[in-house]
Coordinates of C-alpha atoms in Angstrom, one line a residue:
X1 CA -72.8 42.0 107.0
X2 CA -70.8 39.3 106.0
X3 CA -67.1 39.4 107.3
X4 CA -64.2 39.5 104.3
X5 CA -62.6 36.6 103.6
X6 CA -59.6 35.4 103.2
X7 CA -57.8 33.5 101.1
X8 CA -54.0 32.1 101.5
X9 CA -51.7 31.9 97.7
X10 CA -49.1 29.5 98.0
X11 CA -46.7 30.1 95.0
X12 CA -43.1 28.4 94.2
X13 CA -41.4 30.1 92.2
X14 CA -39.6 27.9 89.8
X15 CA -38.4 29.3 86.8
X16 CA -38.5 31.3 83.4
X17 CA -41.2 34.1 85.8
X18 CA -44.3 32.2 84.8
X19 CA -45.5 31.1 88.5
X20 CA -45.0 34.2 90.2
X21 CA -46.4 35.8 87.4
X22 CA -50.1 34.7 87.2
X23 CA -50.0 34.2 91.1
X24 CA -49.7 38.1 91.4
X25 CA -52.4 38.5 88.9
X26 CA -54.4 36.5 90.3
X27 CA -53.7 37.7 94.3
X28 CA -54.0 41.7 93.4
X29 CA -58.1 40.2 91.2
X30 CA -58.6 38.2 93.7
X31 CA -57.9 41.9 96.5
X32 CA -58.7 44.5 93.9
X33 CA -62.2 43.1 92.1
X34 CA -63.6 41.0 95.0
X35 CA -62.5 42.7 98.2
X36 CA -61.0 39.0 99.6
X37 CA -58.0 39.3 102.6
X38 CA -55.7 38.0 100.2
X39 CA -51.9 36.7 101.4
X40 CA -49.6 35.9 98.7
X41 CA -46.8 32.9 100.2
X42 CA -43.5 33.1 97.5
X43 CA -40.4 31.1 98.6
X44 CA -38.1 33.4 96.3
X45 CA -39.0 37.4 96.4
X46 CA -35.9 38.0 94.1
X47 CA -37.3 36.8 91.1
X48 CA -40.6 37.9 91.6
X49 CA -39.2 41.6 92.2
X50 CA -38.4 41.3 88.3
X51 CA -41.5 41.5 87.8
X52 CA -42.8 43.5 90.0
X53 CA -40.0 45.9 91.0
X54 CA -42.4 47.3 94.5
X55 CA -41.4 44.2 95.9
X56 CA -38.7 44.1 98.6
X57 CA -36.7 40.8 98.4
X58 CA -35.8 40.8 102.2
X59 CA -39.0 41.2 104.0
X60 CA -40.7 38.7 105.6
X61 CA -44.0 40.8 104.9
X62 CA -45.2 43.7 103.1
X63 CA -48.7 44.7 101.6
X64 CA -48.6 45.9 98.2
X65 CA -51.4 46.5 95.9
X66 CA -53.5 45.9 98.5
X67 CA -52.1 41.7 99.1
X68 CA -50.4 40.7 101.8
X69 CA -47.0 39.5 100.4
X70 CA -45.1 37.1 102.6
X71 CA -41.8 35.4 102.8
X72 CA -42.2 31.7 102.3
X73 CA -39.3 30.0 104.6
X74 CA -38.8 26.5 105.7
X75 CA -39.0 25.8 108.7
X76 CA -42.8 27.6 108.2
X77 CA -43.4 29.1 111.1
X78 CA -47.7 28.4 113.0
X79 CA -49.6 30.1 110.8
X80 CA -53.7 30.1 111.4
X81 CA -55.0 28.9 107.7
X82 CA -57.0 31.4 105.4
X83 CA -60.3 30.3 104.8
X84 CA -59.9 29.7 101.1
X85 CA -56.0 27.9 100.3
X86 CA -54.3 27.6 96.6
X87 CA -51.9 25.9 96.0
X88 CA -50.2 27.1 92.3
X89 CA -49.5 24.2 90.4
X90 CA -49.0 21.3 92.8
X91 CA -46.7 23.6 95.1
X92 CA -46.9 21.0 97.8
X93 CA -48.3 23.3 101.2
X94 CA -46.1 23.1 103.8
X95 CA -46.4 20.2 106.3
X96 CA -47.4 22.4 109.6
X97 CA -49.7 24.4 107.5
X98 CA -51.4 21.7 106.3
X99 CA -51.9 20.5 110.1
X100 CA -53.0 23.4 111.0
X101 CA -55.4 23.3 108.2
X102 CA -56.9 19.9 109.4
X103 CA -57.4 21.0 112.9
X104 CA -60.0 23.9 111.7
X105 CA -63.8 23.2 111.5
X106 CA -65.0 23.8 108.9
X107 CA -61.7 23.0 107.4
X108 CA -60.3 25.3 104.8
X109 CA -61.9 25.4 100.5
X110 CA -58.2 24.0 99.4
X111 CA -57.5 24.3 95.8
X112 CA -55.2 23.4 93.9
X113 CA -54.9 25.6 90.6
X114 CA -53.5 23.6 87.5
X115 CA -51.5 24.7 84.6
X116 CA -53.5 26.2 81.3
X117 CA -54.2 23.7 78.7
X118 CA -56.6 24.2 76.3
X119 CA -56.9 19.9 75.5
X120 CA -60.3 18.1 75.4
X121 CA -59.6 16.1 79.1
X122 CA -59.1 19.6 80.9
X123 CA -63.0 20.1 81.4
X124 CA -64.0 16.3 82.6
X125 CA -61.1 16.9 85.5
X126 CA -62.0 20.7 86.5
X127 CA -63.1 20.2 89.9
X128 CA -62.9 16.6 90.9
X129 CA -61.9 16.4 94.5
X130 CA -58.5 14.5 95.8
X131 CA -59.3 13.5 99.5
X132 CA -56.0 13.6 101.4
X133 CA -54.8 10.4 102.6
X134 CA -54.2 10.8 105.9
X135 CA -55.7 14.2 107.3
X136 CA -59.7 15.2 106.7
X137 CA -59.3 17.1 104.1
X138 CA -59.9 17.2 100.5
X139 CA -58.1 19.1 97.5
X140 CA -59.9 20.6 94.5
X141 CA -58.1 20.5 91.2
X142 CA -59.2 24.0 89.2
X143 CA -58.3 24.1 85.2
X144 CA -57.9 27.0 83.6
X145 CA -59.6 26.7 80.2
X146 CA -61.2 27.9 76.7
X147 CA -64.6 26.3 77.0
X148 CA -67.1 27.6 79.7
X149 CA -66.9 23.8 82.0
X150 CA -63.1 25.0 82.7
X151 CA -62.0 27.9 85.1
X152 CA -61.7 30.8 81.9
X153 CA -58.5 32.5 81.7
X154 CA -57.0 35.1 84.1
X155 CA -57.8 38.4 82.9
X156 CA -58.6 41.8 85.2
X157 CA -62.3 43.3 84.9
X158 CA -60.7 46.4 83.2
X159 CA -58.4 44.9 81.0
X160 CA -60.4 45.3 77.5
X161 CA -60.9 48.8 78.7
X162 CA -57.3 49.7 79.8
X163 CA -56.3 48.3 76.6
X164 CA -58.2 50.3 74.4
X165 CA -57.3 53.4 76.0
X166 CA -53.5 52.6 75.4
X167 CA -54.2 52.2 71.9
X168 CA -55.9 55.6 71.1
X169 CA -54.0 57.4 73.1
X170 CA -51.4 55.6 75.0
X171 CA -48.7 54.6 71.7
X172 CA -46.7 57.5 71.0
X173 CA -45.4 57.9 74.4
X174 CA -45.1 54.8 74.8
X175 CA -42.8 54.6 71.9
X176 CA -40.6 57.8 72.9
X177 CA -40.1 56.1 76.5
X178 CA -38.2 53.1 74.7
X179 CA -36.8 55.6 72.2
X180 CA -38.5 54.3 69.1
X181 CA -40.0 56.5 66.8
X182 CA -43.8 56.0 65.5
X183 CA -43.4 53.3 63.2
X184 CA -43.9 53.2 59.7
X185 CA -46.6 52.8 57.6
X186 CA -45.7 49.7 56.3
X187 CA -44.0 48.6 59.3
X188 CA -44.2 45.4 61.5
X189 CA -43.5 45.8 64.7
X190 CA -43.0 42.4 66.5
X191 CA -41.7 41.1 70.1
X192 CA -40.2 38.3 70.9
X193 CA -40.1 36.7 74.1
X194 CA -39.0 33.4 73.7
X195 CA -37.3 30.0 75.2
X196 CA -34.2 29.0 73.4
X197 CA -35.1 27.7 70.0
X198 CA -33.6 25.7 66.5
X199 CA -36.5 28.0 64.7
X200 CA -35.1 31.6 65.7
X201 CA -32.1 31.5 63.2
X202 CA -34.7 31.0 60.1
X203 CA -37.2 33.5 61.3
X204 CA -34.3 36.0 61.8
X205 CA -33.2 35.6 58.1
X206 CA -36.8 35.6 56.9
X207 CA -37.1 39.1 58.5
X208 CA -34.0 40.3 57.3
X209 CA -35.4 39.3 53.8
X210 CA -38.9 40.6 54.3
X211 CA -39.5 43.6 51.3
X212 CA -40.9 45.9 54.4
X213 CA -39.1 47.2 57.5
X214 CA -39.6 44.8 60.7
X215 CA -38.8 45.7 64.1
X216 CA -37.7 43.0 66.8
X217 CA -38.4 44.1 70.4
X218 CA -36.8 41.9 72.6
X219 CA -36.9 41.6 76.5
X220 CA -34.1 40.6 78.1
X221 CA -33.7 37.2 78.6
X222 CA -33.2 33.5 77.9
X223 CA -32.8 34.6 73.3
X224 CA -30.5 37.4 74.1
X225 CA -27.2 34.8 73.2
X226 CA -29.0 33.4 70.3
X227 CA -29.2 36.9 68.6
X228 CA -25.9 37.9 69.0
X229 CA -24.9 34.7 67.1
X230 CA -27.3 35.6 64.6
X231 CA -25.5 39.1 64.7
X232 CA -22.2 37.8 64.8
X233 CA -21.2 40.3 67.7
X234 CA -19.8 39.2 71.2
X235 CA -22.7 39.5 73.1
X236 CA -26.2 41.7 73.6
X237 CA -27.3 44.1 76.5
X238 CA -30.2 46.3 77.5
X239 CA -30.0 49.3 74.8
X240 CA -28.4 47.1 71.9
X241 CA -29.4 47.2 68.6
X242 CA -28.9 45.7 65.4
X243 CA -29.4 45.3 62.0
X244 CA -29.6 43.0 58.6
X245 CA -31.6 43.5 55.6
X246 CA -35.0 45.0 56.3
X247 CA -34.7 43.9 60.2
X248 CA -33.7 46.2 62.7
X249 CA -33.2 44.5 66.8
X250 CA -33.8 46.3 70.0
X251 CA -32.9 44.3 73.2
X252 CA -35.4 46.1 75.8
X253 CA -34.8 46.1 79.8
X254 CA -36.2 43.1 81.7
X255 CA -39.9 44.4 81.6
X256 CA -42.8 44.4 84.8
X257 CA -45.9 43.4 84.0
X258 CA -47.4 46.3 83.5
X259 CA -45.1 47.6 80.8
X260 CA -45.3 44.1 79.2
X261 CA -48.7 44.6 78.6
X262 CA -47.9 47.5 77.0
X263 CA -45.9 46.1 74.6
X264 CA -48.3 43.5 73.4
X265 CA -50.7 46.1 73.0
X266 CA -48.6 48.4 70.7
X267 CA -47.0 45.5 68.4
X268 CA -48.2 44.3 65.2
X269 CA -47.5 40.5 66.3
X270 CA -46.2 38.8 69.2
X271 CA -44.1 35.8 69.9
X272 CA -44.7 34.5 73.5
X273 CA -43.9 31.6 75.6
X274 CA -45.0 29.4 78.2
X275 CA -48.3 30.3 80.0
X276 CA -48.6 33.7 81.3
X277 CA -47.5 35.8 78.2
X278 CA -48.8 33.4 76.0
X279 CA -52.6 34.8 78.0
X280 CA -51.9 38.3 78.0
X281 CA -51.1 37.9 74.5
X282 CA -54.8 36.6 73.5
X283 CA -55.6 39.8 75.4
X284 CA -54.2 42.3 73.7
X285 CA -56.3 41.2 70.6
X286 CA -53.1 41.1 68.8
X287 CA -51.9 38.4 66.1
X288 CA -50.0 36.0 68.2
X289 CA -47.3 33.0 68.1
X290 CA -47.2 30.7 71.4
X291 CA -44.1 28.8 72.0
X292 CA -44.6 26.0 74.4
X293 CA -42.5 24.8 77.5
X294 CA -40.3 22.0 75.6
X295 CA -41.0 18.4 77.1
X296 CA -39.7 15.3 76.8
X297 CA -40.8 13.4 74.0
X298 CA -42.5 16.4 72.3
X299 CA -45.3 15.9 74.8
X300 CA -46.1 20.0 74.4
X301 CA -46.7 20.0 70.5
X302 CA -50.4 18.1 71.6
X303 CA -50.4 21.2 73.9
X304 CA -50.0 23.6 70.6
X305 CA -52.0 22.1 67.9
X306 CA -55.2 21.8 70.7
X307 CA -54.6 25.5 71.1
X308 CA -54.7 26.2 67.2
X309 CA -57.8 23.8 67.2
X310 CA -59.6 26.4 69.2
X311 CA -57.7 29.3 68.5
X312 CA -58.8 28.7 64.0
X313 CA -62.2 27.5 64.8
X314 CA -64.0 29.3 62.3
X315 CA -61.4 30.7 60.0
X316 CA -60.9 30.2 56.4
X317 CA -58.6 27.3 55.2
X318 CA -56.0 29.2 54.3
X319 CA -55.7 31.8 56.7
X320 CA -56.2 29.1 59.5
X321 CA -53.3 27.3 57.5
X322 CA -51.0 29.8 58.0
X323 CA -51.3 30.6 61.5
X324 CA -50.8 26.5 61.5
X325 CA -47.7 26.3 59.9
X326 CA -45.7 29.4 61.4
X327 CA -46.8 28.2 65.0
X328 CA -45.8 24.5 64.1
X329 CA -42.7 25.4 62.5
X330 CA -41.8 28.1 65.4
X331 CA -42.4 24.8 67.7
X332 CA -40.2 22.5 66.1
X333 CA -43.1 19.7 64.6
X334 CA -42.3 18.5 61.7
X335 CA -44.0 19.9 59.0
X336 CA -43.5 20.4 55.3
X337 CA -43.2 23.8 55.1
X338 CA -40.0 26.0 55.7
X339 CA -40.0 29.0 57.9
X340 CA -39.8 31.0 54.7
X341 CA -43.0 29.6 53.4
X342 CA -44.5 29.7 56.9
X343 CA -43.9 33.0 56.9
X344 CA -44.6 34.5 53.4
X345 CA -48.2 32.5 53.8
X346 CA -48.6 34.4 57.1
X347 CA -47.7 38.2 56.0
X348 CA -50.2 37.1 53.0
X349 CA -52.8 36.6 55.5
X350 CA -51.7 39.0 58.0
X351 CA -55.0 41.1 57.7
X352 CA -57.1 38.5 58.0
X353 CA -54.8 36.9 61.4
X354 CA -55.3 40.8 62.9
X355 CA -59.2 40.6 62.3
X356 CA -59.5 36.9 63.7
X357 CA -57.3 38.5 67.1
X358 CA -59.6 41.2 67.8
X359 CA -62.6 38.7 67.1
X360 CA -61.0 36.0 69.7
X361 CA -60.6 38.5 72.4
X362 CA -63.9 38.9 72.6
X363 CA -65.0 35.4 72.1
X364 CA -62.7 34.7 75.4
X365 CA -64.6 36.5 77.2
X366 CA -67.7 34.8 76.9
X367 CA -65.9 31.9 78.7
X368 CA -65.5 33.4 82.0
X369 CA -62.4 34.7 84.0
X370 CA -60.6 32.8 86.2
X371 CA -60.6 35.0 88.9
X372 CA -64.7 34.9 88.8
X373 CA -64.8 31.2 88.5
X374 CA -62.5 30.6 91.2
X375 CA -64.6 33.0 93.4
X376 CA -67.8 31.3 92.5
X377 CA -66.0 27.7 93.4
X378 CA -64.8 29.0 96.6
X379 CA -67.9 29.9 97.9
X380 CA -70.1 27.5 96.8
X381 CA -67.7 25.2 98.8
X382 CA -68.3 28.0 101.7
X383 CA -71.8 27.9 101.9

């Protein structure tokens, strides 16, 4: 019988939740679905009790959901390597760790796991190897991805099923627990989790204007001082509402992963950001809007539109123009359309958008998952 093995996680966590984020997911897949030794390495337990409020901030170790979760510090203290390292997103391993990493025979499968991008180059770099320059050892770079020569997309085995379960059954108390009534029949319910953006303003008013009700659920966070200008009211908290026209605001407590799941699953649309929401979003086989990390020089809007490419491969024209033009507009690139037309040519589509979600969801999955993929890598690199 072959002994369990392990694998080290080394995460820094940077900003905005995103790291941490997918490096739990994919440490508790990696434990749960493949029975691996995982050890999860985070330099800042604070933030990543946010999302995951088990977590205690001052210990140097714990195990929880079955990972070992350990305090990152610097100086890092002699640590025997896992057999299997990843490094999130070009962490940089610590120095004696990486020594120690060089002195084993055979030396460690070290990978280094890339941010999502769903652009033509990502599958002609997935797994080219980087030999360090000065130790015997050599670095795989692993890309997440939409197309079956990348590494899939992090997802749990039981996702689809855990999802549909919520949905017939799961909604109404869900609802009461945020004390929101069942909505409407011709409700939208939408959240937004969102950077900072120009755009949020004109998608307010275009609510407010819409000739059905909308509800905005909205996560604490980095929006919270944009919609109280919007409001015109001093400031926004946990358990705030407000309203104009038909739009009606709920600022929601910072939510754990779990419960943001949840709340994809149960609205009508979803505005997301960055990478991890922006995959749990796909997911929950809900109609979606990604907002991208800003970079300089609008280097992320190439980041959006080869999304949309693969994201409205087979819809109609016009539907597929309307999911175009509200994402485009929501990221800033300039287009023709306002966010009024963007969005009166999305609700007029909107049945068609929540068809194509359900139908992507499933197309995803014939890609792979991540957490598979990386398996597989890992121990053909073993053997």
């Amino acid at each position: 019988m072959r002994a369990m093995r392990t694998w080290d996680i080394f995460c820094n966590v940077v900003d905005n939740y995103g790291d941490i984020g997918i490096a739990w997911r994919l440490a508790r897949g990696l434990a749960r679905e493949h029975g691996l030794a995982v050890r999860l390495w985070v330099n800042d337990l604070r933030t990543f009790q946010r999302i995951w409020p088990a977590i205690s901030p001052d210990a140097d170790q714990q195990v929880c959901e079955g990972v070992a979760v350990c305090a990152w510090h610097t100086p890092f203290a002699p640590t025997r390597p896992a057999q299997v390292v990843v490094e999130a997103f070009g962490c940089a391993l610590p120095e004696p760790y990486l020594l120690a990493m060089s002195e084993q025979s055979p030396p460690p499968v070290w990978i280094n796991l890339e941010y999502l991008s769903a652009e033509p180059w990502v599958a002609e770099h997935h797994g080219l190897p980087s030999p360090h320059p000065r130790l015997p050892l050599t670095k795989y770079f692993f890309f997440p991805g939409y197309t079956p020569g990348t590494g899939g997309l992090l997802a749990e085995a039981d996702v689809a099923g855990r999802r549909t379960a919520f949905v017939h059954d799961g909604m109404p108390a869900f609802w009461r627990e945020l004390g929101l009534d069942t909505p409407q029949a011709d409700e939208l319910r939408v959240s937004l989790f969102a950077y900072e953006n120009p755009a949020l303003p004109g998608l307010l008013d275009v609510w407010a204007a819409d000739p059905h009700p909308v509800t905005c659920l909205v996560p604490e966070g980095r929006v919270i001082p944009q919609l109280a200008a919007w409001l015109a009211v001093p400031g926004l908290r946990a358990g705030d509402t407000g309203r104009r026209g038909a739009l009606q605001l709920h600022v929601l407590p910072f939510m754990n992963q779990d419960w943001y799941d949840r709340l994809l699953w149960a609205c009508d649309l979803n505005f997301v950001r960055g990478e991890d929401s922006c995959v749990r979003a796909q997911w929950a086989a809900r109609p979606l809007v990604w907002q991208a990390y800003p970079q300089a020089d609008n280097a992320h809007w190439d980041k959006v539109n080869a999304l949309l490419t693969h994201y409205t491969a087979g819809l109609d024209r016009t539907t597929a123009d309307a999911v175009n033009g509200l994402w485009q507009r929501w990221n800033g690139m300039p287009i023709a359309h306002g966010m009024p037309a963007c969005w009166a040519a999305w609700r007029s589509r909107q049945a068609a958008i929540e068809r194509h979600a359900q139908a992507w969801c499933g197309r995803l999955g014939l890609v792979g998952t991540l957490i598979d993929k990386l398996v597989e890598f890992a121990e053909n690199k073993l053997k």
